[in-house]
Amino acid sequence: MLTVDFSRFPLAPGDRVLDLGCGAGRHAFECYRRGAQVVALDQNGEEIREVAKWFAAMKEAGEAPEGATATAMEGDALALPFPDESFDVVIISEVMEHIPDDKGVLAEMVRVLRPGGRIAITVPRYGPEKVCWALSDAYHEVEGGHIRIYKADELVAKVRGAGLKPYGSHHAHALHSPYWWLKCAFGVDNDKALPVRAYHKLLVWDIMKKPLATRLAEQALNPLIGKSFVVYATKPHLPRLAETDGVAAE
């Protein structure tokens, strides 16, 4: 289940991609399949080991085209172990709401992104997330849990403030909002509640089968109750120096 829409966020074979806070690796895997040179980074060592196993399995199965590469590594989003301008593309999906210093993370992403490069940022959407917080303290008051809820204009302003140029946005995963509302209402750790189990089966069926009816329903509902808000931006090229700059006066 991808949150980033690659029809709005073009990826070319050979692009150097950083999936920052990759989690289970869903976006990193898709970039690998598209022929990118992928680095999946997360602070969770257990998840990184699983991502590395899946990268190896994909290579063995021939799922990635020739020239594609994939690396999984542990790392700190506030101190990325890469030189300046190392990547053509950076993806950070459902991560910034967990990090107190979100401006610091943005600054690090901008540092490692080349001028002209592209960045995709996804966070939980304000409305559906507020419902979850209202229904359950356990949903967010956990170690490593969500510490803030972004309003769309607030996130876009922070993206601009980091020196990036936003060029598009949208909402995603409307069908998942009711599932999380049910989870919060019946207990986030209570997977046995009948409404939760029934809705989960619906989501699994939808993900596996991708029927037209649910695809159209989600497309219609995304502007209203989409669970995630997605922003796409580019890193501007530095303005060219005037021709006389650096030239000694005659």
Coordinates of N, CA and C in Angstrom, one line a residue:
M1 N 0.8 -1.2 0.0 CA 0.0 0.0 0.0 C 0.9 1.2 0.0
L2 N 0.9 1.9 -1.1 CA 1.8 3.1 -1.3 C 1.0 4.4 -1.0
T3 N 1.6 5.3 -0.2 CA 1.1 6.6 0.0 C 1.5 7.6 -1.0
V4 N 2.8 7.5 -1.4 CA 3.3 8.4 -2.5 C 2.7 7.9 -3.8
D5 N 2.3 8.8 -4.6 CA 1.7 8.6 -5.9 C 2.8 8.8 -6.9
F6 N 3.4 7.7 -7.5 CA 4.5 7.9 -8.4 C 4.1 8.5 -9.8
S7 N 2.8 8.6 -10.0 CA 2.4 9.3 -11.2 C 2.6 10.8 -11.1
R8 N 2.6 11.3 -9.8 CA 2.8 12.7 -9.5 C 4.3 13.0 -9.0
F9 N 5.0 11.9 -8.8 CA 6.3 12.0 -8.2 C 7.2 11.1 -9.1
P10 N 7.6 11.5 -10.3 CA 8.3 10.7 -11.3 C 9.6 10.2 -10.7
L11 N 9.9 8.9 -11.1 CA 11.1 8.3 -10.6 C 11.8 7.6 -11.9
A12 N 13.0 8.0 -12.1 CA 13.7 7.4 -13.3 C 14.7 6.3 -12.9
P13 N 14.9 5.3 -13.8 CA 15.9 4.3 -13.5 C 17.2 5.0 -13.2
G14 N 17.9 4.5 -12.2 CA 19.2 5.1 -11.8 C 19.1 6.2 -10.8
D15 N 17.9 6.7 -10.5 CA 17.8 7.8 -9.5 C 18.3 7.3 -8.2
R16 N 19.0 8.1 -7.5 CA 19.5 7.8 -6.1 C 18.4 8.2 -5.2
V17 N 17.9 7.3 -4.4 CA 16.7 7.5 -3.6 C 17.0 7.2 -2.1
L18 N 16.6 8.1 -1.3 CA 16.7 7.8 0.2 C 15.2 7.7 0.7
D19 N 14.9 6.5 1.3 CA 13.6 6.3 1.9 C 13.9 6.5 3.4
L20 N 13.6 7.7 4.0 CA 14.0 8.1 5.3 C 12.9 7.7 6.3
G21 N 13.3 6.8 7.3 CA 12.3 6.3 8.2 C 11.5 5.3 7.5
C22 N 12.2 4.4 6.8 CA 11.5 3.5 5.8 C 10.5 2.5 6.5
G23 N 10.6 2.2 7.8 CA 9.7 1.3 8.4 C 9.9 -0.1 7.8
A24 N 8.8 -0.7 7.3 CA 8.8 -2.0 6.7 C 9.2 -2.0 5.3
G25 N 9.4 -0.8 4.7 CA 10.1 -0.7 3.4 C 9.2 -0.6 2.2
R26 N 7.9 -0.3 2.3 CA 7.0 -0.4 1.2 C 7.4 0.6 0.1
H27 N 7.8 1.8 0.4 CA 8.2 2.7 -0.7 C 9.6 2.4 -1.2
A28 N 10.5 1.9 -0.4 CA 11.8 1.5 -0.9 C 11.7 0.4 -1.8
F29 N 10.8 -0.6 -1.6 CA 10.6 -1.7 -2.5 C 10.1 -1.3 -3.8
E30 N 9.2 -0.3 -3.8 CA 8.6 0.2 -5.1 C 9.7 0.9 -5.9
C31 N 10.5 1.7 -5.2 CA 11.6 2.4 -5.9 C 12.6 1.4 -6.5
Y32 N 12.9 0.4 -5.8 CA 13.8 -0.7 -6.3 C 13.3 -1.3 -7.5
R33 N 12.0 -1.6 -7.5 CA 11.3 -2.3 -8.7 C 11.4 -1.3 -9.9
R34 N 11.4 0.0 -9.6 CA 11.4 0.9 -10.7 C 12.9 1.3 -11.2
G35 N 13.9 0.5 -10.7 CA 15.2 0.7 -11.2 C 16.1 1.7 -10.5
A36 N 15.7 2.2 -9.3 CA 16.4 3.2 -8.6 C 17.6 2.6 -7.8
Q37 N 18.5 3.4 -7.4 CA 19.5 3.1 -6.5 C 19.1 3.5 -5.1
V38 N 18.6 2.6 -4.3 CA 17.8 2.9 -3.1 C 18.6 2.7 -1.8
V39 N 18.5 3.6 -0.9 CA 18.9 3.5 0.5 C 17.7 3.6 1.4
A40 N 17.4 2.5 2.1 CA 16.3 2.5 3.1 C 17.0 2.7 4.5
L41 N 16.6 3.8 5.1 CA 17.2 4.1 6.4 C 16.2 4.2 7.5
D42 N 16.4 3.6 8.7 CA 15.5 3.7 9.8 C 16.3 3.4 11.1
Q43 N 15.8 4.0 12.2 CA 16.5 3.8 13.5 C 16.2 2.4 14.1
N44 N 15.2 1.8 13.6 CA 14.8 0.5 14.1 C 15.5 -0.7 13.5
G45 N 16.5 -1.2 14.2 CA 17.4 -2.2 13.6 C 16.6 -3.5 13.2
E46 N 15.6 -3.9 13.9 CA 14.9 -5.1 13.6 C 14.2 -4.9 12.2
E47 N 13.5 -3.8 12.0 CA 12.9 -3.5 10.7 C 13.9 -3.4 9.6
I48 N 15.0 -2.8 9.9 CA 16.0 -2.7 8.8 C 16.5 -4.1 8.4
R49 N 16.7 -5.0 9.3 CA 17.1 -6.4 9.0 C 16.1 -7.1 8.1
E50 N 14.8 -6.8 8.4 CA 13.7 -7.4 7.6 C 13.7 -6.8 6.2
V51 N 13.9 -5.5 6.1 CA 14.0 -4.8 4.8 C 15.1 -5.4 4.0
A52 N 16.3 -5.6 4.6 CA 17.4 -6.1 3.9 C 17.1 -7.5 3.4
K53 N 16.4 -8.3 4.1 CA 16.0 -9.7 3.7 C 15.1 -9.6 2.5
W54 N 14.2 -8.7 2.5 CA 13.3 -8.5 1.3 C 14.0 -8.0 0.1
F55 N 15.0 -7.1 0.3 CA 15.8 -6.6 -0.8 C 16.5 -7.8 -1.5
A56 N 17.1 -8.7 -0.7 CA 17.8 -9.8 -1.2 C 16.9 -10.8 -1.9
A57 N 15.7 -11.0 -1.3 CA 14.7 -11.9 -2.0 C 14.2 -11.3 -3.3
M58 N 14.0 -10.0 -3.4 CA 13.6 -9.4 -4.6 C 14.7 -9.5 -5.7
K59 N 15.9 -9.3 -5.3 CA 17.0 -9.5 -6.3 C 17.1 -10.9 -6.8
E60 N 16.9 -11.9 -5.8 CA 16.9 -13.3 -6.2 C 15.8 -13.6 -7.2
A61 N 14.6 -13.0 -7.0 CA 13.5 -13.3 -7.8 C 13.4 -12.5 -9.1
G62 N 14.4 -11.7 -9.3 CA 14.5 -10.9 -10.5 C 13.4 -9.8 -10.6
E63 N 13.0 -9.3 -9.4 CA 12.0 -8.2 -9.4 C 12.5 -6.8 -9.7
A64 N 13.8 -6.7 -9.6 CA 14.4 -5.4 -9.8 C 15.2 -5.4 -11.1
P65 N 15.1 -4.4 -11.9 CA 15.8 -4.4 -13.2 C 17.3 -4.3 -13.0
E66 N 18.1 -4.6 -14.1 CA 19.5 -4.5 -14.1 C 19.9 -3.0 -13.8
G67 N 20.9 -2.9 -12.9 CA 21.4 -1.6 -12.6 C 20.8 -1.0 -11.3
A68 N 19.6 -1.6 -10.9 CA 19.0 -1.1 -9.6 C 19.9 -1.7 -8.4
T69 N 20.0 -0.9 -7.4 CA 20.7 -1.3 -6.2 C 19.8 -1.0 -5.0
A70 N 20.1 -1.7 -3.9 CA 19.3 -1.5 -2.7 C 20.1 -1.8 -1.4
T71 N 20.1 -0.8 -0.5 CA 20.8 -1.0 0.7 C 19.9 -0.6 1.9
A72 N 19.9 -1.4 2.9 CA 19.2 -1.1 4.2 C 20.1 -0.8 5.3
M73 N 19.9 0.3 6.0 CA 20.9 0.6 7.1 C 20.2 1.4 8.2
E74 N 20.8 1.2 9.4 CA 20.3 2.0 10.5 C 20.9 3.4 10.5
G75 N 20.1 4.3 11.0 CA 20.7 5.7 11.0 C 19.7 6.7 11.7
D76 N 20.2 7.8 12.0 CA 19.5 8.9 12.7 C 19.1 10.0 11.7
A77 N 17.8 10.2 11.6 CA 17.3 11.2 10.7 C 17.8 12.6 10.9
L78 N 18.3 12.9 12.1 CA 18.8 14.2 12.4 C 20.3 14.3 12.2
A79 N 20.9 13.2 11.8 CA 22.4 13.2 11.5 C 22.6 12.2 10.4
L80 N 22.2 12.5 9.2 CA 22.3 11.5 8.2 C 23.7 11.3 7.8
P81 N 24.1 10.0 7.6 CA 25.5 9.7 7.3 C 25.9 9.8 5.8
F82 N 25.5 10.9 5.2 CA 25.7 11.0 3.8 C 26.3 12.4 3.5
P83 N 27.1 12.5 2.4 CA 27.6 13.9 2.0 C 26.4 14.7 1.5
D84 N 26.7 16.0 1.4 CA 25.7 16.9 0.8 C 25.4 16.5 -0.6
E85 N 24.1 16.7 -1.0 CA 23.7 16.5 -2.4 C 23.9 15.0 -2.9
S86 N 23.7 14.1 -2.0 CA 23.9 12.7 -2.3 C 22.8 12.0 -3.1
F87 N 21.5 12.6 -3.0 CA 20.4 11.9 -3.5 C 19.6 12.8 -4.5
D88 N 19.0 12.1 -5.5 CA 18.1 12.7 -6.4 C 16.7 12.8 -5.9
V89 N 16.3 11.9 -5.0 CA 15.0 11.8 -4.5 C 15.0 11.4 -3.0
V90 N 14.2 12.1 -2.2 CA 14.0 11.7 -0.8 C 12.6 11.5 -0.5
I91 N 12.2 10.4 0.2 CA 10.9 10.1 0.6 C 10.9 10.0 2.1
I92 N 9.9 10.6 2.8 CA 9.8 10.5 4.2 C 8.3 10.3 4.5
S93 N 7.9 9.1 4.8 CA 6.4 8.8 4.8 C 6.0 8.4 6.2
E94 N 5.1 9.2 6.8 CA 4.5 8.9 8.2 C 5.6 8.8 9.2
V95 N 6.5 9.8 9.2 CA 7.6 9.8 10.1 C 7.7 11.1 10.9
M96 N 7.5 12.3 10.2 CA 7.7 13.6 10.9 C 6.8 13.8 12.1
E97 N 5.7 13.2 12.1 CA 4.8 13.4 13.3 C 5.3 12.7 14.5
H98 N 6.4 11.9 14.4 CA 7.0 11.2 15.5 C 8.2 12.0 16.1
I99 N 8.7 13.0 15.4 CA 10.0 13.6 15.7 C 9.9 15.0 16.3
P100 N 10.4 15.2 17.5 CA 10.3 16.6 18.1 C 10.9 17.6 17.2
D101 N 12.1 17.4 16.7 CA 12.8 18.4 15.9 C 12.5 18.2 14.4
D102 N 11.3 18.5 14.0 CA 10.9 18.2 12.6 C 11.6 19.2 11.6
K103 N 11.9 20.4 12.1 CA 12.7 21.3 11.3 C 14.1 20.8 11.1
G104 N 14.7 20.2 12.1 CA 16.0 19.6 11.9 C 16.0 18.5 10.9
V105 N 15.0 17.7 10.9 CA 14.9 16.6 9.9 C 14.7 17.2 8.5
L106 N 13.9 18.2 8.3 CA 13.8 18.8 7.0 C 15.1 19.4 6.5
A107 N 15.8 20.0 7.5 CA 17.1 20.6 7.1 C 18.1 19.5 6.6
E108 N 18.1 18.3 7.3 CA 19.0 17.2 6.9 C 18.6 16.7 5.5
M109 N 17.3 16.6 5.2 CA 16.8 16.1 4.0 C 17.2 17.1 2.8
V110 N 17.1 18.4 3.1 CA 17.5 19.4 2.1 C 19.0 19.3 1.9
R111 N 19.7 19.1 2.9 CA 21.2 19.0 2.8 C 21.6 17.9 1.8
V112 N 21.0 16.7 2.0 CA 21.5 15.5 1.2 C 20.8 15.4 -0.2
L113 N 19.8 16.3 -0.4 CA 19.1 16.3 -1.7 C 19.9 17.2 -2.7
R114 N 20.1 16.8 -3.9 CA 20.8 17.6 -4.9 C 19.8 18.7 -5.4
P115 N 20.4 19.9 -5.8 CA 19.6 20.9 -6.4 C 18.8 20.3 -7.6
G116 N 17.5 20.6 -7.7 CA 16.7 20.1 -8.7 C 16.1 18.7 -8.3
G117 N 16.5 18.2 -7.2 CA 15.9 16.9 -6.7 C 14.5 17.1 -6.1
R118 N 13.9 15.9 -5.9 CA 12.5 15.9 -5.5 C 12.3 15.3 -4.1
I119 N 11.3 15.7 -3.4 CA 11.1 15.2 -2.1 C 9.6 14.9 -1.9
A120 N 9.2 13.8 -1.3 CA 7.8 13.5 -1.0 C 7.7 13.3 0.5
I121 N 6.8 14.1 1.1 CA 6.5 14.0 2.6 C 5.1 13.6 2.8
T122 N 4.8 12.6 3.6 CA 3.5 12.2 4.0 C 3.3 12.2 5.5
V123 N 2.2 12.7 6.0 CA 1.9 12.7 7.4 C 0.4 12.4 7.6
P124 N 0.0 12.0 8.8 CA -1.4 11.8 9.0 C -2.2 13.1 8.9
R125 N -3.3 13.0 8.2 CA -4.1 14.2 8.0 C -4.8 14.8 9.3
Y126 N -5.0 16.1 9.3 CA -5.4 16.7 10.6 C -6.8 16.2 11.1
G127 N -7.8 16.2 10.2 CA -9.1 15.8 10.6 C -9.2 14.4 11.1
P128 N -8.9 13.4 10.3 CA -9.0 12.0 10.8 C -8.1 11.7 12.0
E129 N -6.9 12.4 12.0 CA -6.0 12.2 13.2 C -6.6 12.7 14.4
K130 N -7.3 13.9 14.4 CA -7.9 14.5 15.5 C -9.0 13.5 16.1
V131 N -9.7 12.9 15.2 CA -10.7 11.9 15.7 C -10.1 10.8 16.5
C132 N -8.9 10.2 15.9 CA -8.2 9.2 16.6 C -7.7 9.6 18.0
W133 N -7.2 10.8 18.1 CA -6.7 11.3 19.4 C -7.9 11.5 20.4
A134 N -9.0 11.9 19.8 CA -10.2 12.2 20.7 C -10.7 10.8 21.3
L135 N -10.6 9.8 20.4 CA -11.2 8.5 20.8 C -10.3 7.7 21.7
S136 N -9.0 7.9 21.6 CA -8.0 7.1 22.4 C -6.7 7.8 22.7
D137 N -6.4 7.8 24.0 CA -5.1 8.3 24.4 C -4.0 7.3 24.1
A138 N -4.4 6.0 24.1 CA -3.4 5.0 23.9 C -2.9 5.0 22.4
Y139 N -3.7 5.6 21.5 CA -3.3 5.7 20.1 C -2.0 6.5 19.9
H140 N -1.9 7.5 20.7 CA -0.7 8.4 20.5 C 0.2 8.5 21.7
E141 N -0.3 8.2 22.9 CA 0.5 8.4 24.1 C 1.3 7.1 24.4
V142 N 2.2 6.8 23.5 CA 3.0 5.6 23.6 C 4.5 6.0 23.2
E143 N 5.4 5.2 23.7 CA 6.8 5.5 23.3 C 7.0 5.5 21.8
G144 N 7.5 6.6 21.3 CA 7.7 6.7 19.8 C 6.5 7.0 19.1
G145 N 5.4 7.4 19.8 CA 4.1 7.7 19.1 C 4.0 9.0 18.5
H146 N 2.9 9.4 18.0 CA 2.7 10.7 17.4 C 2.7 11.8 18.4
I147 N 3.5 12.8 18.2 CA 3.6 13.9 19.1 C 2.9 15.2 18.6
R148 N 2.5 15.2 17.4 CA 1.8 16.4 16.8 C 0.9 16.0 15.7
I149 N -0.1 16.9 15.4 CA -0.9 16.7 14.2 C -0.7 17.9 13.3
Y150 N -0.4 17.7 12.1 CA -0.1 18.8 11.2 C -1.4 19.2 10.5
K151 N -1.6 20.5 10.4 CA -2.5 21.1 9.5 C -1.8 21.2 8.1
A152 N -2.5 21.1 7.1 CA -1.9 21.1 5.7 C -1.1 22.4 5.5
D153 N -1.6 23.5 5.8 CA -0.9 24.8 5.5 C 0.3 24.9 6.4
E154 N 0.3 24.3 7.6 CA 1.4 24.4 8.5 C 2.6 23.5 7.9
L155 N 2.3 22.3 7.4 CA 3.3 21.5 6.8 C 3.9 22.2 5.6
V156 N 3.0 22.7 4.8 CA 3.5 23.3 3.5 C 4.4 24.5 3.9
A157 N 4.1 25.3 4.9 CA 4.9 26.4 5.3 C 6.2 26.0 5.8
K158 N 6.3 24.8 6.5 CA 7.6 24.3 7.0 C 8.4 23.8 5.8
V159 N 7.8 23.2 4.9 CA 8.5 22.8 3.7 C 9.1 24.0 2.9
R160 N 8.3 25.1 2.8 CA 8.9 26.3 2.1 C 10.0 26.9 3.0
G161 N 9.8 26.9 4.3 CA 10.8 27.5 5.2 C 12.1 26.8 5.2
A162 N 12.1 25.5 4.8 CA 13.3 24.7 4.7 C 14.0 25.0 3.4
G163 N 13.4 25.8 2.5 CA 14.1 26.1 1.2 C 13.6 25.3 0.1
L164 N 12.5 24.5 0.3 CA 12.0 23.7 -0.8 C 10.8 24.4 -1.5
K165 N 10.5 24.0 -2.7 CA 9.4 24.6 -3.5 C 8.3 23.5 -3.7
P166 N 7.2 23.6 -2.9 CA 6.1 22.6 -3.1 C 5.5 22.8 -4.5
Y167 N 5.2 21.6 -5.1 CA 4.5 21.7 -6.4 C 3.3 20.9 -6.5
G168 N 2.9 20.2 -5.4 CA 1.6 19.4 -5.5 C 1.3 18.8 -4.1
S169 N 0.1 18.4 -3.9 CA -0.3 17.7 -2.7 C -1.6 17.0 -3.0
H170 N -1.9 16.0 -2.1 CA -3.2 15.3 -2.2 C -3.4 14.5 -0.9
H171 N -4.5 13.9 -0.8 CA -4.8 13.0 0.4 C -4.9 11.6 -0.1
A172 N -4.7 10.6 0.8 CA -4.6 9.2 0.5 C -5.3 8.4 1.6
H173 N -5.7 7.2 1.2 CA -6.1 6.1 2.1 C -7.4 6.5 2.9
A174 N -8.4 7.0 2.2 CA -9.6 7.3 2.9 C -10.3 6.1 3.5
L175 N -10.2 4.9 2.9 CA -10.8 3.7 3.4 C -10.1 3.3 4.7
H176 N -9.0 3.8 5.0 CA -8.3 3.4 6.3 C -8.7 4.2 7.5
S177 N -9.2 5.4 7.2 CA -9.6 6.2 8.4 C -10.7 5.6 9.2
P178 N -11.8 5.0 8.7 CA -12.8 4.4 9.6 C -12.2 3.2 10.3
Y179 N -11.2 2.5 9.7 CA -10.6 1.4 10.4 C -9.9 1.9 11.7
W180 N -9.1 2.9 11.6 CA -8.4 3.4 12.8 C -9.4 4.1 13.8
W181 N -10.5 4.6 13.3 CA -11.5 5.1 14.3 C -12.1 3.9 15.0
L182 N -12.3 2.8 14.4 CA -12.8 1.6 15.1 C -11.8 1.1 16.0
K183 N -10.5 1.1 15.6 CA -9.5 0.6 16.5 C -9.4 1.5 17.7
C184 N -9.5 2.8 17.6 CA -9.4 3.7 18.7 C -10.6 3.5 19.6
A185 N -11.8 3.3 19.0 CA -13.0 3.2 19.8 C -13.1 1.9 20.6
F186 N -12.6 0.8 20.0 CA -12.7 -0.5 20.7 C -11.4 -0.9 21.4
G187 N -10.3 0.0 21.3 CA -9.1 -0.3 21.9 C -8.0 -0.6 20.9
V188 N -6.9 0.2 20.9 CA -5.9 0.0 19.8 C -5.3 -1.4 19.8
D189 N -5.3 -2.0 20.9 CA -4.7 -3.4 21.0 C -5.7 -4.5 21.0
N190 N -7.0 -4.1 20.7 CA -8.1 -5.1 20.7 C -8.4 -5.5 19.3
D191 N -7.7 -6.5 18.7 CA -8.0 -6.9 17.4 C -9.1 -7.9 17.3
K192 N -9.7 -8.3 18.4 CA -10.7 -9.3 18.4 C -12.1 -8.7 18.3
A193 N -12.3 -7.4 18.4 CA -13.6 -6.8 18.3 C -14.1 -7.0 16.9
L194 N -15.4 -7.5 16.8 CA -16.0 -7.9 15.5 C -15.9 -6.8 14.5
P195 N -16.3 -5.5 14.8 CA -16.2 -4.5 13.8 C -14.8 -4.3 13.3
V196 N -13.8 -4.4 14.2 CA -12.4 -4.2 13.7 C -12.0 -5.3 12.8
R197 N -12.3 -6.6 13.2 CA -11.9 -7.7 12.4 C -12.6 -7.7 11.0
A198 N -13.9 -7.3 11.0 CA -14.6 -7.3 9.7 C -14.0 -6.2 8.8
Y199 N -13.7 -5.0 9.4 CA -13.2 -4.0 8.5 C -11.8 -4.3 8.0
H200 N -11.0 -5.0 8.9 CA -9.7 -5.4 8.5 C -9.7 -6.3 7.3
K201 N -10.7 -7.3 7.3 CA -10.8 -8.2 6.2 C -11.2 -7.5 4.9
L202 N -12.0 -6.4 5.1 CA -12.3 -5.6 3.9 C -11.1 -4.9 3.3
L203 N -10.2 -4.4 4.2 CA -9.0 -3.7 3.7 C -8.1 -4.7 3.1
V204 N -7.9 -5.8 3.7 CA -7.0 -6.8 3.1 C -7.5 -7.2 1.7
W205 N -8.8 -7.5 1.6 CA -9.4 -7.8 0.3 C -9.2 -6.7 -0.7
D206 N -9.4 -5.5 -0.3 CA -9.2 -4.3 -1.2 C -7.8 -4.2 -1.7
I207 N -6.8 -4.4 -0.7 CA -5.4 -4.3 -1.1 C -5.0 -5.4 -2.1
M208 N -5.5 -6.6 -1.8 CA -5.1 -7.7 -2.7 C -5.8 -7.7 -4.0
K209 N -7.1 -7.4 -4.0 CA -7.9 -7.5 -5.3 C -8.0 -6.2 -6.1
K210 N -7.9 -5.1 -5.4 CA -8.0 -3.8 -6.0 C -9.2 -3.7 -6.9
P211 N -10.4 -4.0 -6.4 CA -11.6 -3.9 -7.2 C -11.9 -2.5 -7.6
L212 N -12.5 -2.3 -8.7 CA -12.8 -1.0 -9.2 C -13.8 -0.2 -8.3
A213 N -14.7 -0.9 -7.7 CA -15.7 -0.2 -6.8 C -15.0 0.5 -5.6
T214 N -14.1 -0.2 -5.0 CA -13.5 0.4 -3.8 C -12.4 1.4 -4.3
R215 N -11.8 1.2 -5.4 CA -10.8 2.2 -5.9 C -11.6 3.5 -6.2
L216 N -12.7 3.4 -6.8 CA -13.5 4.7 -7.1 C -14.0 5.3 -5.8
A217 N -14.4 4.5 -4.9 CA -14.9 5.0 -3.6 C -13.8 5.7 -2.9
E218 N -12.6 5.1 -2.8 CA -11.6 5.8 -2.1 C -11.2 7.1 -2.8
Q219 N -11.1 7.1 -4.1 CA -10.8 8.3 -4.9 C -11.8 9.4 -4.5
A220 N -13.1 9.1 -4.4 CA -14.1 10.1 -4.1 C -14.0 10.6 -2.7
L221 N -13.6 9.7 -1.8 CA -13.6 10.0 -0.3 C -12.2 10.6 0.1
N222 N -11.2 10.5 -0.7 CA -9.9 11.0 -0.2 C -9.9 12.5 0.1
P223 N -10.6 13.3 -0.7 CA -10.6 14.7 -0.3 C -11.3 15.0 1.0
L224 N -12.2 14.1 1.4 CA -13.0 14.3 2.6 C -12.3 13.7 3.9
I225 N -11.9 12.4 3.8 CA -11.4 11.7 5.0 C -10.2 10.9 4.7
G226 N -9.4 11.3 3.7 CA -8.1 10.7 3.4 C -7.3 10.6 4.7
K227 N -6.7 9.5 5.0 CA -6.0 9.3 6.3 C -4.6 10.1 6.2
S228 N -4.0 10.2 5.0 CA -2.7 10.8 4.9 C -2.8 12.1 4.0
F229 N -1.9 13.0 4.4 CA -1.7 14.2 3.6 C -0.3 14.1 3.0
V230 N -0.2 14.3 1.6 CA 1.1 14.1 0.9 C 1.5 15.5 0.3
V231 N 2.7 15.9 0.4 CA 3.3 17.1 -0.2 C 4.5 16.7 -1.1
Y232 N 4.5 17.2 -2.3 CA 5.7 17.0 -3.2 C 6.4 18.4 -3.4
A233 N 7.7 18.3 -3.4 CA 8.4 19.6 -3.5 C 9.8 19.3 -4.2
T234 N 10.4 20.4 -4.7 CA 11.7 20.3 -5.3 C 12.6 21.2 -4.6
K235 N 13.9 20.9 -4.7 CA 15.0 21.8 -4.2 C 15.5 22.7 -5.3
P236 N 15.2 24.0 -5.2 CA 15.6 24.9 -6.3 C 17.1 24.8 -6.5
H237 N 17.5 25.1 -7.8 CA 18.9 25.3 -8.1 C 19.3 26.6 -7.5
L238 N 20.6 26.7 -7.1 CA 21.1 28.0 -6.6 C 21.1 29.0 -7.8
P239 N 20.8 30.3 -7.5 CA 20.8 31.3 -8.5 C 22.3 31.4 -9.1
R240 N 22.4 31.6 -10.4 CA 23.7 31.8 -11.0 C 24.3 33.1 -10.5
L241 N 25.6 33.1 -10.3 CA 26.3 34.3 -10.0 C 26.3 35.3 -11.2
A242 N 26.3 36.5 -10.9 CA 26.4 37.5 -12.0 C 27.7 37.3 -12.7
E243 N 27.8 37.6 -14.0 CA 29.0 37.3 -14.7 C 30.2 38.1 -14.2
T244 N 30.0 39.2 -13.5 CA 31.1 40.0 -13.0 C 31.6 39.5 -11.6
D245 N 30.7 38.6 -11.0 CA 31.1 38.2 -9.6 C 32.4 37.4 -9.7
G246 N 33.3 37.7 -8.8 CA 34.5 37.0 -8.7 C 35.6 37.4 -9.8
V247 N 35.2 38.4 -10.6 CA 36.2 38.8 -11.7 C 36.8 40.1 -11.2
A248 N 38.1 40.2 -11.2 CA 38.8 41.4 -10.8 C 38.5 42.6 -11.7
A249 N 38.3 43.7 -11.1 CA 38.1 44.9 -11.8 C 39.3 45.3 -12.7
E250 N 39.0 45.8 -13.9 CA 40.1 46.2 -14.7 C 40.7 47.5 -14.3

